[in-house]
Amino acid sequence: MVNELNGASPDRTIAFQGEPGAYSHLSCRNARPDMTPLPCPTFEDAYQAVTDGRAALAMIPIENSLAGRVADNHHLLPNSGLHIVGEHFQRVNHKLLGLRGASLAGLTEVHSHVQALGQCRERLRGLGLKPVANADTAGAAKMIAERGDPHMGALASSLAAEIYGLDILVEEAEDAGHNTTRFVILSREPVVPPVGTPTMTSFVFEVRNVPAALYKSLGGFATNGVNMTKLESYQLEGSFKATQFYADIEGHPEDRAVQLAFEELRFFSTTVTVLGSYPKNAFRDTLD
C-alpha cells in the first residue's frame, strides 16, 4: 500500500480524512480508482490539502443512512471555498477483524469507532464481546495489528484487513443491512455537467426575518416542479437566531425551472450560496 499512498502528482491525488483503510479511503478507491488517496488526520486537513494544491479532490462524508448528517462537514463546507463536483454512495459493511490465525472464540473485546460499535451492538452482545471505543475504524484495525493480542478484535472495512494483515472473522457484523454513507467530492473549481445530464445541485441559504419566510422561499421549487431531495437546518455560531439551511435539488442550473425557483429563493433570503452542481449518482435511482 505504500506506493498507493505516496509519490503521486497532486493532480492525480484525492484527499480523505482518516487512517489508511477507512471507509473514506475505500470510497476513493471505488469512485476514483485512477487517483492516489491521501490520508489526512482531520476533515480540515483534507479540505486544506485541496486548497493548498496538494490534492485535486477531497472525498468527504456528508450523511449516513443510520447516523444522519456528519455535522462537522455541514459547518465546514460552506466556508471552505471548495465546490462539489460529484457524489458517491458507499455501502458500509463492517467486518469483525482479528490477528492472523486468531479465532472468533478467542476474542474478548472489539475496538472501533463508537458509531460502528453501535451499528453492531446486537451482534457483539450475542457473541459476548466487550465493545471498546476508538477514534476511528481503520485506526482500531491498525492498533490491534500493532498490539498483537489475539484476544482483541476490530470492526473495520475489508480494505483495513488487507492493509494491516488481519483476518476477517465475521463478514457481516452490522445489525442492519442498509448502512450507507453519502460522500461529496470536492474540487477547487466548479465542474458543471453538460445541459441534459441528470444533475444534482446543493446550496445553503439563510432566510429573511419575516413571517413564513422559509415557506415562501421554497415555494418556487414547488410551483416550478423542482424536486428537493434534502432540506436540513442548523444553528450558526451557537446562536438560536441565526439558522442556515442546507438543501439538495434535482436540476441543472441552466434549467429554466431551476432558475425561476432560485429567483424566488433569493427574494426571501439574505444569503444563497451554491455549493455545486454535479452528476446525479445512479444509486439514487435504486431508492425510488
Coordinates of N, CA, C and O in Angstrom, one line a residue, residues 111-279:
H111 N -12.6 -3.4 19.2 CA -12.4 -1.9 19.2 C -12.9 -1.4 17.9 O -12.8 -2.0 16.8
S112 N -13.4 -0.1 17.9 CA -13.8 0.6 16.7 C -14.4 2.0 17.1 O -14.4 2.3 18.3
H113 N -14.7 2.7 16.1 CA -15.4 4.0 16.3 C -16.7 3.7 17.0 O -17.4 2.7 16.8
V114 N -17.2 4.7 17.8 CA -18.4 4.5 18.6 C -19.6 4.2 17.8 O -20.5 3.4 18.1
Q115 N -19.7 4.9 16.6 CA -20.8 4.6 15.7 C -20.8 3.2 15.1 O -21.9 2.6 15.0
A116 N -19.7 2.7 14.8 CA -19.5 1.3 14.3 C -19.9 0.3 15.4 O -20.6 -0.6 15.1
L117 N -19.5 0.6 16.6 CA -19.9 -0.3 17.7 C -21.4 -0.3 17.9 O -22.0 -1.3 18.1
G118 N -22.0 0.9 17.8 CA -23.4 1.0 17.9 C -24.2 0.3 16.8 O -25.2 -0.3 17.1
Q119 N -23.6 0.3 15.6 CA -24.3 -0.3 14.5 C -24.1 -1.9 14.5 O -24.8 -2.6 13.8
C120 N -23.3 -2.4 15.4 CA -23.1 -3.8 15.5 C -23.4 -4.3 17.0 O -23.0 -5.4 17.4
R121 N -24.2 -3.5 17.7 CA -24.4 -3.7 19.1 C -25.0 -5.1 19.4 O -24.5 -5.9 20.2
E122 N -26.0 -5.5 18.6 CA -26.7 -6.8 18.9 C -25.8 -8.0 18.6 O -25.7 -9.0 19.3
R123 N -25.0 -7.8 17.5 CA -24.1 -8.9 17.1 C -23.0 -9.1 18.1 O -22.7 -10.2 18.5
L124 N -22.4 -8.0 18.6 CA -21.4 -8.1 19.6 C -21.9 -8.7 20.9 O -21.3 -9.5 21.6
R125 N -23.1 -8.3 21.3 CA -23.7 -8.8 22.5 C -24.0 -10.3 22.4 O -23.7 -11.0 23.3
G126 N -24.5 -10.7 21.2 CA -24.7 -12.1 21.0 C -23.4 -13.0 21.1 O -23.5 -14.1 21.5
L127 N -22.3 -12.3 20.7 CA -21.0 -13.0 20.7 C -20.3 -12.9 22.1 O -19.3 -13.5 22.3
G128 N -20.9 -12.1 23.0 CA -20.4 -11.9 24.3 C -19.1 -11.1 24.3 O -18.2 -11.4 25.2
L129 N -18.9 -10.2 23.4 CA -17.7 -9.4 23.2 C -17.9 -8.0 23.8 O -18.9 -7.4 23.6
K130 N -16.9 -7.5 24.5 CA -16.9 -6.2 25.1 C -16.5 -5.1 24.0 O -15.5 -5.2 23.4
P131 N -17.4 -4.1 23.8 CA -17.1 -3.1 22.9 C -16.2 -2.0 23.5 O -16.4 -1.6 24.7
V132 N -15.1 -1.6 22.8 CA -14.2 -0.5 23.3 C -14.1 0.5 22.2 O -13.7 0.2 21.1
A133 N -14.4 1.8 22.6 CA -14.4 2.9 21.6 C -13.0 3.4 21.2 O -12.2 3.5 22.1
N134 N -12.8 3.6 19.9 CA -11.6 4.2 19.4 C -11.9 5.4 18.5 O -13.1 5.6 18.2
A135 N -10.9 6.1 18.1 CA -11.1 7.3 17.3 C -11.8 7.0 16.0 O -12.6 7.8 15.5
D136 N -11.4 5.9 15.3 CA -11.9 5.6 14.0 C -11.8 4.1 13.8 O -11.0 3.4 14.5
T137 N -12.4 3.6 12.7 CA -12.4 2.1 12.4 C -11.1 1.7 12.0 O -10.6 0.7 12.5
A138 N -10.5 2.3 11.0 CA -9.2 1.9 10.5 C -8.1 2.0 11.6 O -7.2 1.2 11.6
G139 N -8.2 3.1 12.4 CA -7.3 3.2 13.5 C -7.3 2.1 14.4 O -6.3 1.7 15.0
A140 N -8.5 1.6 14.7 CA -8.7 0.4 15.6 C -8.0 -0.8 15.0 O -7.4 -1.6 15.7
A141 N -8.2 -1.0 13.7 CA -7.6 -2.1 13.0 C -6.1 -2.0 13.1 O -5.4 -3.0 13.3
K142 N -5.5 -0.8 12.8 CA -4.1 -0.6 12.9 C -3.6 -0.9 14.3 O -2.5 -1.5 14.5
M143 N -4.3 -0.5 15.3 CA -3.9 -0.7 16.7 C -3.9 -2.1 17.1 O -2.9 -2.6 17.7
I144 N -4.9 -2.9 16.7 CA -4.8 -4.3 17.2 C -3.7 -5.1 16.4 O -3.1 -6.0 16.9
A145 N -3.4 -4.7 15.2 CA -2.3 -5.3 14.4 C -1.0 -5.0 15.2 O -0.1 -5.9 15.2
E146 N -0.8 -3.8 15.7 CA 0.4 -3.4 16.3 C 0.5 -4.0 17.7 O 1.6 -4.4 18.2
R147 N -0.6 -4.2 18.4 CA -0.6 -4.8 19.8 C -0.3 -6.3 19.7 O 0.3 -6.8 20.6
G148 N -0.8 -7.0 18.7 CA -0.5 -8.4 18.6 C -1.2 -9.3 19.6 O -0.7 -10.4 19.9
D149 N -2.3 -8.8 20.2 CA -3.1 -9.6 21.2 C -4.2 -10.4 20.5 O -5.1 -9.7 20.0
P150 N -4.2 -11.7 20.5 CA -5.2 -12.5 19.8 C -6.6 -12.4 20.4 O -7.6 -12.8 19.8
H151 N -6.7 -11.8 21.6 CA -8.0 -11.6 22.3 C -8.7 -10.3 21.8 O -9.8 -10.1 22.2
M152 N -8.0 -9.5 21.1 CA -8.6 -8.2 20.6 C -9.0 -8.2 19.2 O -8.3 -8.7 18.3
G153 N -10.2 -7.7 18.9 CA -10.7 -7.6 17.5 C -11.0 -6.2 17.2 O -10.9 -5.3 18.0
A154 N -11.4 -5.9 15.9 CA -11.7 -4.6 15.5 C -12.8 -4.7 14.5 O -12.9 -5.7 13.7
L155 N -13.7 -3.7 14.4 CA -14.7 -3.5 13.4 C -14.2 -2.5 12.4 O -13.9 -1.4 12.8
A156 N -14.0 -2.9 11.2 CA -13.5 -2.1 10.1 C -13.8 -2.6 8.8 O -14.5 -3.6 8.7
S157 N -13.2 -2.0 7.7 CA -13.5 -2.4 6.4 C -12.6 -3.6 5.9 O -11.6 -3.9 6.5
S158 N -13.0 -4.2 4.8 CA -12.2 -5.2 4.2 C -10.8 -4.7 3.8 O -9.8 -5.4 3.8
L159 N -10.8 -3.4 3.4 CA -9.6 -2.7 3.0 C -8.6 -2.6 4.1 O -7.4 -2.8 4.0
A160 N -9.2 -2.3 5.3 CA -8.3 -2.3 6.5 C -7.7 -3.6 6.8 O -6.6 -3.7 7.2
A161 N -8.5 -4.7 6.6 CA -8.0 -6.1 6.8 C -6.8 -6.3 5.9 O -5.8 -6.9 6.3
E162 N -7.0 -5.9 4.7 CA -5.9 -6.0 3.6 C -4.6 -5.3 4.0 O -3.5 -5.8 3.9
I163 N -4.8 -4.0 4.4 CA -3.7 -3.2 4.7 C -2.9 -3.6 5.9 O -1.7 -3.6 5.9
Y164 N -3.6 -4.0 7.0 CA -3.0 -4.3 8.2 C -2.7 -5.8 8.5 O -2.3 -6.2 9.6
G165 N -3.0 -6.6 7.5 CA -2.7 -8.0 7.5 C -3.6 -8.8 8.6 O -3.0 -9.6 9.3
L166 N -4.9 -8.5 8.6 CA -5.8 -9.1 9.6 C -6.7 -10.1 8.9 O -6.9 -10.0 7.7
D167 N -7.2 -11.0 9.7 CA -8.2 -12.0 9.2 C -9.6 -11.4 9.4 O -9.8 -10.7 10.4
I168 N -10.5 -11.8 8.5 CA -11.9 -11.4 8.7 C -12.6 -12.6 9.4 O -12.7 -13.7 8.8
L169 N -13.0 -12.4 10.6 CA -13.6 -13.4 11.4 C -15.1 -13.5 11.2 O -15.7 -14.5 11.4
V170 N -15.8 -12.3 11.0 CA -17.2 -12.2 10.7 C -17.4 -11.3 9.5 O -16.9 -10.1 9.5
E171 N -18.0 -11.7 8.4 CA -18.1 -10.9 7.2 C -19.2 -9.8 7.3 O -19.0 -8.7 6.9
E172 N -20.3 -10.1 7.9 CA -21.4 -9.2 8.0 C -21.7 -9.0 9.5 O -22.5 -9.6 10.1
A173 N -21.0 -8.0 10.1 CA -21.1 -7.8 11.5 C -22.2 -6.8 12.0 O -22.6 -6.8 13.1
E174 N -22.7 -6.0 11.0 CA -23.6 -5.0 11.4 C -25.0 -5.6 11.6 O -25.4 -6.6 11.1
D175 N -25.8 -4.9 12.4 CA -27.2 -5.3 12.8 C -28.2 -5.0 11.6 O -29.2 -5.8 11.4
A176 N -27.9 -4.0 10.8 CA -28.8 -3.6 9.7 C -28.1 -3.7 8.4 O -26.9 -3.4 8.4
G177 N -28.8 -4.1 7.4 CA -28.1 -4.3 6.1 C -28.2 -3.2 5.1 O -27.9 -3.3 4.0
H178 N -28.6 -2.0 5.6 CA -28.8 -0.8 4.7 C -27.9 0.3 5.1 O -28.2 1.5 4.8
N179 N -26.8 0.1 5.8 CA -25.9 1.1 6.3 C -25.1 1.7 5.1 O -24.2 1.0 4.5
T180 N -25.4 2.9 4.7 CA -24.8 3.5 3.6 C -24.4 5.0 3.9 O -25.1 5.7 4.5
T181 N -23.2 5.4 3.5 CA -22.8 6.8 3.7 C -22.7 7.5 2.3 O -22.2 6.9 1.3
R182 N -23.2 8.7 2.3 CA -23.1 9.5 1.1 C -21.9 10.4 1.3 O -21.8 11.1 2.3
F183 N -21.1 10.4 0.2 CA -19.9 11.3 0.2 C -20.1 12.4 -0.9 O -20.7 12.1 -1.9
V184 N -19.5 13.5 -0.7 CA -19.4 14.5 -1.8 C -17.9 14.6 -2.1 O -17.0 14.5 -1.3
I185 N -17.7 14.9 -3.4 CA -16.3 15.0 -3.9 C -16.1 16.5 -4.2 O -16.8 17.1 -4.9
L186 N -15.0 17.1 -3.6 CA -14.8 18.5 -3.7 C -13.6 18.8 -4.5 O -12.6 18.1 -4.6
S187 N -13.6 20.0 -5.2 CA -12.6 20.5 -6.0 C -12.4 22.0 -5.8 O -13.3 22.7 -5.3
R188 N -11.3 22.5 -6.2 CA -11.0 24.0 -6.1 C -11.9 24.7 -7.1 O -12.3 25.9 -6.8
E189 N -12.2 24.2 -8.2 CA -13.0 24.8 -9.2 C -14.3 24.1 -9.5 O -14.3 22.8 -9.5
P190 N -15.4 24.8 -9.8 CA -16.6 24.1 -10.1 C -16.5 23.4 -11.5 O -15.8 23.8 -12.4
V191 N -17.2 22.2 -11.6 CA -17.3 21.5 -12.9 C -18.7 21.1 -13.1 O -19.2 20.2 -12.6
V192 N -19.4 22.0 -13.8 CA -20.9 21.8 -14.0 C -21.1 20.8 -15.2 O -20.5 21.0 -16.3
P193 N -22.0 19.8 -15.0 CA -22.2 18.8 -16.1 C -22.9 19.5 -17.3 O -23.5 20.6 -17.2
P194 N -22.7 18.9 -18.4 CA -23.4 19.4 -19.6 C -24.9 19.5 -19.4 O -25.5 18.6 -18.7
V195 N -25.6 20.4 -20.1 CA -27.0 20.5 -20.0 C -27.6 19.2 -20.5 O -27.2 18.7 -21.6
G196 N -28.6 18.7 -19.9 CA -29.2 17.4 -20.2 C -28.8 16.3 -19.4 O -29.4 15.2 -19.4
T197 N -27.7 16.4 -18.7 CA -27.2 15.4 -17.8 C -28.0 15.4 -16.5 O -28.3 16.5 -16.0
P198 N -28.5 14.3 -16.0 CA -29.2 14.2 -14.7 C -28.2 14.8 -13.7 O -27.1 14.4 -13.4
T199 N -28.7 15.9 -13.1 CA -27.8 16.8 -12.2 C -28.4 17.0 -10.9 O -29.7 17.2 -10.7
M200 N -27.6 17.0 -9.9 CA -27.9 17.5 -8.5 C -27.3 18.8 -8.3 O -26.2 19.1 -8.8
T201 N -28.0 19.7 -7.5 CA -27.4 21.0 -7.1 C -27.6 21.1 -5.6 O -28.7 20.9 -5.1
S202 N -26.5 21.5 -5.0 CA -26.5 21.7 -3.5 C -26.3 23.1 -3.2 O -25.5 23.8 -3.8
F203 N -26.9 23.6 -2.1 CA -26.8 25.0 -1.8 C -27.1 25.2 -0.3 O -27.8 24.4 0.3
V204 N -26.7 26.3 0.3 CA -27.1 26.8 1.6 C -27.7 28.1 1.5 O -27.3 28.9 0.6
F205 N -28.6 28.5 2.5 CA -29.2 29.8 2.4 C -29.7 30.1 3.8 O -29.9 29.3 4.7
E206 N -29.9 31.4 4.0 CA -30.5 32.0 5.2 C -31.7 32.8 4.8 O -31.6 33.7 3.9
V207 N -32.8 32.7 5.5 CA -34.0 33.4 5.1 C -34.1 34.7 5.9 O -33.5 34.9 6.9
R208 N -34.9 35.6 5.3 CA -35.1 36.9 6.0 C -36.0 36.7 7.2 O -36.7 35.7 7.3
N209 N -35.9 37.6 8.2 CA -36.6 37.5 9.4 C -38.0 38.1 9.3 O -38.3 39.1 9.8
V210 N -38.8 37.4 8.5 CA -40.2 37.8 8.2 C -41.1 36.6 8.4 O -40.7 35.5 8.2
P211 N -42.4 36.8 8.7 CA -43.3 35.6 8.9 C -43.3 34.8 7.6 O -43.4 35.3 6.5
A212 N -43.3 33.4 7.8 CA -43.4 32.5 6.7 C -42.3 32.6 5.7 O -42.5 32.2 4.5
A213 N -41.2 33.1 6.1 CA -40.1 33.3 5.1 C -39.6 32.0 4.5 O -39.3 31.9 3.3
L214 N -39.5 31.0 5.3 CA -39.0 29.7 4.8 C -40.0 29.1 3.8 O -39.6 28.6 2.7
Y215 N -41.3 29.2 4.2 CA -42.3 28.6 3.3 C -42.3 29.4 2.0 O -42.4 28.8 0.9
K216 N -42.2 30.7 2.0 CA -42.2 31.5 0.8 C -41.0 31.3 0.0 O -41.0 31.2 -1.3
S217 N -39.8 31.1 0.6 CA -38.6 31.0 -0.1 C -38.5 29.7 -0.9 O -37.9 29.6 -1.9
L218 N -39.2 28.6 -0.4 CA -39.2 27.3 -1.0 C -40.3 27.1 -2.0 O -40.4 26.1 -2.7
G219 N -41.3 28.1 -2.0 CA -42.4 27.9 -2.8 C -42.1 27.8 -4.3 O -42.8 27.1 -5.1
G220 N -41.0 28.5 -4.7 CA -40.7 28.5 -6.2 C -40.2 27.1 -6.6 O -40.4 26.7 -7.8
F221 N -39.7 26.3 -5.7 CA -39.3 24.9 -6.1 C -40.6 24.1 -6.4 O -40.6 23.3 -7.3
A222 N -41.6 24.3 -5.5 CA -42.8 23.5 -5.7 C -43.6 23.9 -7.0 O -44.0 23.1 -7.8
T223 N -43.7 25.2 -7.1 CA -44.5 25.7 -8.3 C -43.8 25.5 -9.6 O -44.5 25.4 -10.6
N224 N -42.5 25.3 -9.6 CA -41.8 25.1 -10.9 C -41.4 23.6 -11.1 O -40.7 23.3 -12.0
G225 N -41.9 22.7 -10.2 CA -41.8 21.3 -10.3 C -40.3 20.8 -10.1 O -39.9 19.8 -10.8
V226 N -39.6 21.5 -9.3 CA -38.2 21.1 -9.0 C -38.2 20.3 -7.7 O -38.6 20.7 -6.6
N227 N -37.7 19.1 -7.8 CA -37.7 18.1 -6.7 C -36.6 18.4 -5.7 O -35.4 18.4 -6.1
M228 N -37.0 18.7 -4.5 CA -36.0 18.9 -3.4 C -35.8 17.6 -2.6 O -36.8 17.1 -2.0
T229 N -34.6 17.0 -2.7 CA -34.4 15.7 -2.0 C -34.0 15.8 -0.6 O -34.0 14.9 0.2
K230 N -33.5 17.0 -0.2 CA -33.0 17.2 1.2 C -33.1 18.6 1.6 O -32.8 19.5 0.8
L231 N -33.6 18.8 2.9 CA -33.6 20.1 3.5 C -33.3 20.0 5.0 O -34.0 19.2 5.7
E232 N -32.2 20.6 5.4 CA -31.8 20.5 6.8 C -31.4 21.9 7.3 O -30.9 22.7 6.6
S233 N -31.7 22.1 8.6 CA -31.3 23.3 9.3 C -30.3 23.1 10.4 O -30.3 22.0 11.0
Y234 N -29.5 24.1 10.6 CA -28.6 24.0 11.7 C -28.2 25.5 12.2 O -28.2 26.4 11.4
Q235 N -27.9 25.6 13.5 CA -27.6 26.9 14.0 C -26.2 27.4 13.6 O -25.3 26.6 13.5
L236 N -26.0 28.7 13.5 CA -24.8 29.3 13.1 C -24.1 29.9 14.3 O -24.7 30.7 15.1
E237 N -22.9 29.5 14.6 CA -22.1 30.2 15.6 C -22.7 30.1 17.0 O -22.6 31.1 17.8
G238 N -23.5 29.0 17.3 CA -24.1 28.9 18.6 C -25.3 29.8 18.8 O -25.8 29.8 20.0
S239 N -25.7 30.5 17.8 CA -26.9 31.4 18.0 C -28.2 30.7 17.8 O -28.3 29.8 16.9
F240 N -29.2 31.0 18.6 CA -30.5 30.5 18.4 C -31.3 31.3 17.4 O -32.5 31.0 17.1
K241 N -30.7 32.4 16.9 CA -31.4 33.3 16.0 C -31.0 33.1 14.5 O -31.8 33.2 13.6
A242 N -29.7 32.8 14.4 CA -29.1 32.6 13.0 C -29.2 31.1 12.6 O -28.5 30.3 13.1
T243 N -30.1 30.8 11.7 CA -30.2 29.5 11.2 C -29.9 29.4 9.7 O -30.3 30.2 8.9
Q244 N -29.1 28.4 9.4 CA -28.7 28.2 8.0 C -29.4 26.9 7.5 O -29.4 25.9 8.3
F245 N -29.8 26.9 6.3 CA -30.4 25.7 5.7 C -29.5 25.1 4.6 O -28.9 25.9 3.8
Y246 N -29.4 23.8 4.6 CA -28.7 23.1 3.5 C -29.8 22.3 2.7 O -30.7 21.7 3.3
A247 N -29.7 22.4 1.4 CA -30.6 21.7 0.5 C -30.0 21.1 -0.7 O -28.9 21.6 -1.2
D248 N -30.6 20.0 -1.2 CA -30.2 19.3 -2.4 C -31.4 19.3 -3.3 O -32.5 19.0 -2.8
I249 N -31.3 19.6 -4.6 CA -32.4 19.5 -5.5 C -31.9 18.7 -6.7 O -30.7 18.6 -7.0
E250 N -32.9 18.2 -7.5 CA -32.6 17.6 -8.7 C -32.8 18.6 -9.8 O -33.9 19.1 -10.0
G251 N -31.7 19.0 -10.5 CA -31.9 20.0 -11.5 C -30.6 20.7 -11.9 O -29.7 20.8 -11.1
H252 N -30.5 21.1 -13.1 CA -29.3 21.8 -13.7 C -29.5 23.3 -13.5 O -30.6 23.8 -13.7
P253 N -28.4 24.0 -13.2 CA -28.5 25.5 -13.1 C -29.0 26.2 -14.3 O -29.5 27.3 -14.2
E254 N -28.9 25.6 -15.5 CA -29.3 26.2 -16.7 C -30.8 25.9 -17.0 O -31.4 26.4 -18.0
D255 N -31.4 25.0 -16.2 CA -32.8 24.7 -16.4 C -33.7 25.9 -16.0 O -33.4 26.5 -15.0
R256 N -34.6 26.2 -16.9 CA -35.4 27.4 -16.6 C -36.2 27.3 -15.3 O -36.3 28.2 -14.5
A257 N -36.7 26.1 -15.0 CA -37.4 25.9 -13.8 C -36.6 26.1 -12.6 O -37.0 26.7 -11.6
V258 N -35.3 25.7 -12.6 CA -34.4 25.9 -11.5 C -34.0 27.4 -11.4 O -34.0 27.9 -10.2
Q259 N -33.9 28.1 -12.5 CA -33.6 29.5 -12.4 C -34.7 30.3 -11.8 O -34.5 31.2 -10.9
L260 N -35.9 29.9 -12.1 CA -37.1 30.6 -11.5 C -37.2 30.3 -10.1 O -37.5 31.2 -9.3
A261 N -36.9 29.1 -9.7 CA -37.0 28.7 -8.3 C -36.0 29.5 -7.5 O -36.3 30.0 -6.3
F262 N -34.8 29.6 -8.0 CA -33.7 30.4 -7.3 C -34.0 31.9 -7.2 O -33.7 32.5 -6.2
E263 N -34.7 32.4 -8.2 CA -35.1 33.8 -8.1 C -36.0 34.0 -6.9 O -35.8 35.0 -6.2
E264 N -37.0 33.2 -6.7 CA -37.9 33.3 -5.6 C -37.1 33.1 -4.3 O -37.4 33.7 -3.3
L265 N -36.2 32.1 -4.3 CA -35.5 31.8 -3.1 C -34.7 33.0 -2.6 O -34.6 33.4 -1.5
R266 N -34.0 33.7 -3.6 CA -33.1 34.8 -3.3 C -34.0 36.0 -2.8 O -33.5 36.8 -2.0
F267 N -35.2 36.1 -3.3 CA -36.0 37.3 -2.9 C -36.4 37.2 -1.4 O -36.4 38.2 -0.7
F268 N -36.5 36.0 -0.8 CA -36.9 35.8 0.6 C -35.7 35.4 1.4 O -35.9 35.1 2.6
S269 N -34.5 35.5 0.9 CA -33.3 35.0 1.7 C -32.3 36.2 1.8 O -32.2 37.1 0.9
T270 N -31.5 36.2 2.8 CA -30.4 37.1 3.0 C -29.2 36.7 2.3 O -28.4 37.5 1.8
T271 N -28.9 35.4 2.2 CA -27.8 34.8 1.5 C -28.2 33.5 0.9 O -28.9 32.7 1.4
V272 N -27.6 33.3 -0.3 CA -27.8 32.0 -1.0 C -26.4 31.6 -1.6 O -25.8 32.4 -2.4
T273 N -25.9 30.5 -1.2 CA -24.6 30.0 -1.7 C -24.7 28.7 -2.4 O -25.1 27.7 -1.7
V274 N -24.5 28.6 -3.7 CA -24.5 27.3 -4.4 C -23.2 26.6 -4.1 O -22.1 27.1 -4.4
L275 N -23.2 25.4 -3.6 CA -22.0 24.6 -3.3 C -21.5 23.8 -4.4 O -20.4 23.4 -4.5
G276 N -22.4 23.5 -5.4 CA -22.0 22.8 -6.6 C -23.2 22.2 -7.3 O -24.2 21.9 -6.7
S277 N -23.0 22.0 -8.6 CA -23.9 21.2 -9.5 C -23.1 20.1 -10.1 O -22.0 20.3 -10.6
Y278 N -23.6 18.9 -10.0 CA -22.7 17.7 -10.3 C -23.6 16.5 -10.7 O -24.8 16.6 -10.5
P279 N -23.0 15.5 -11.4 CA -23.9 14.5 -11.9 C -24.6 13.7 -10.8 O -24.0 13.4 -9.8

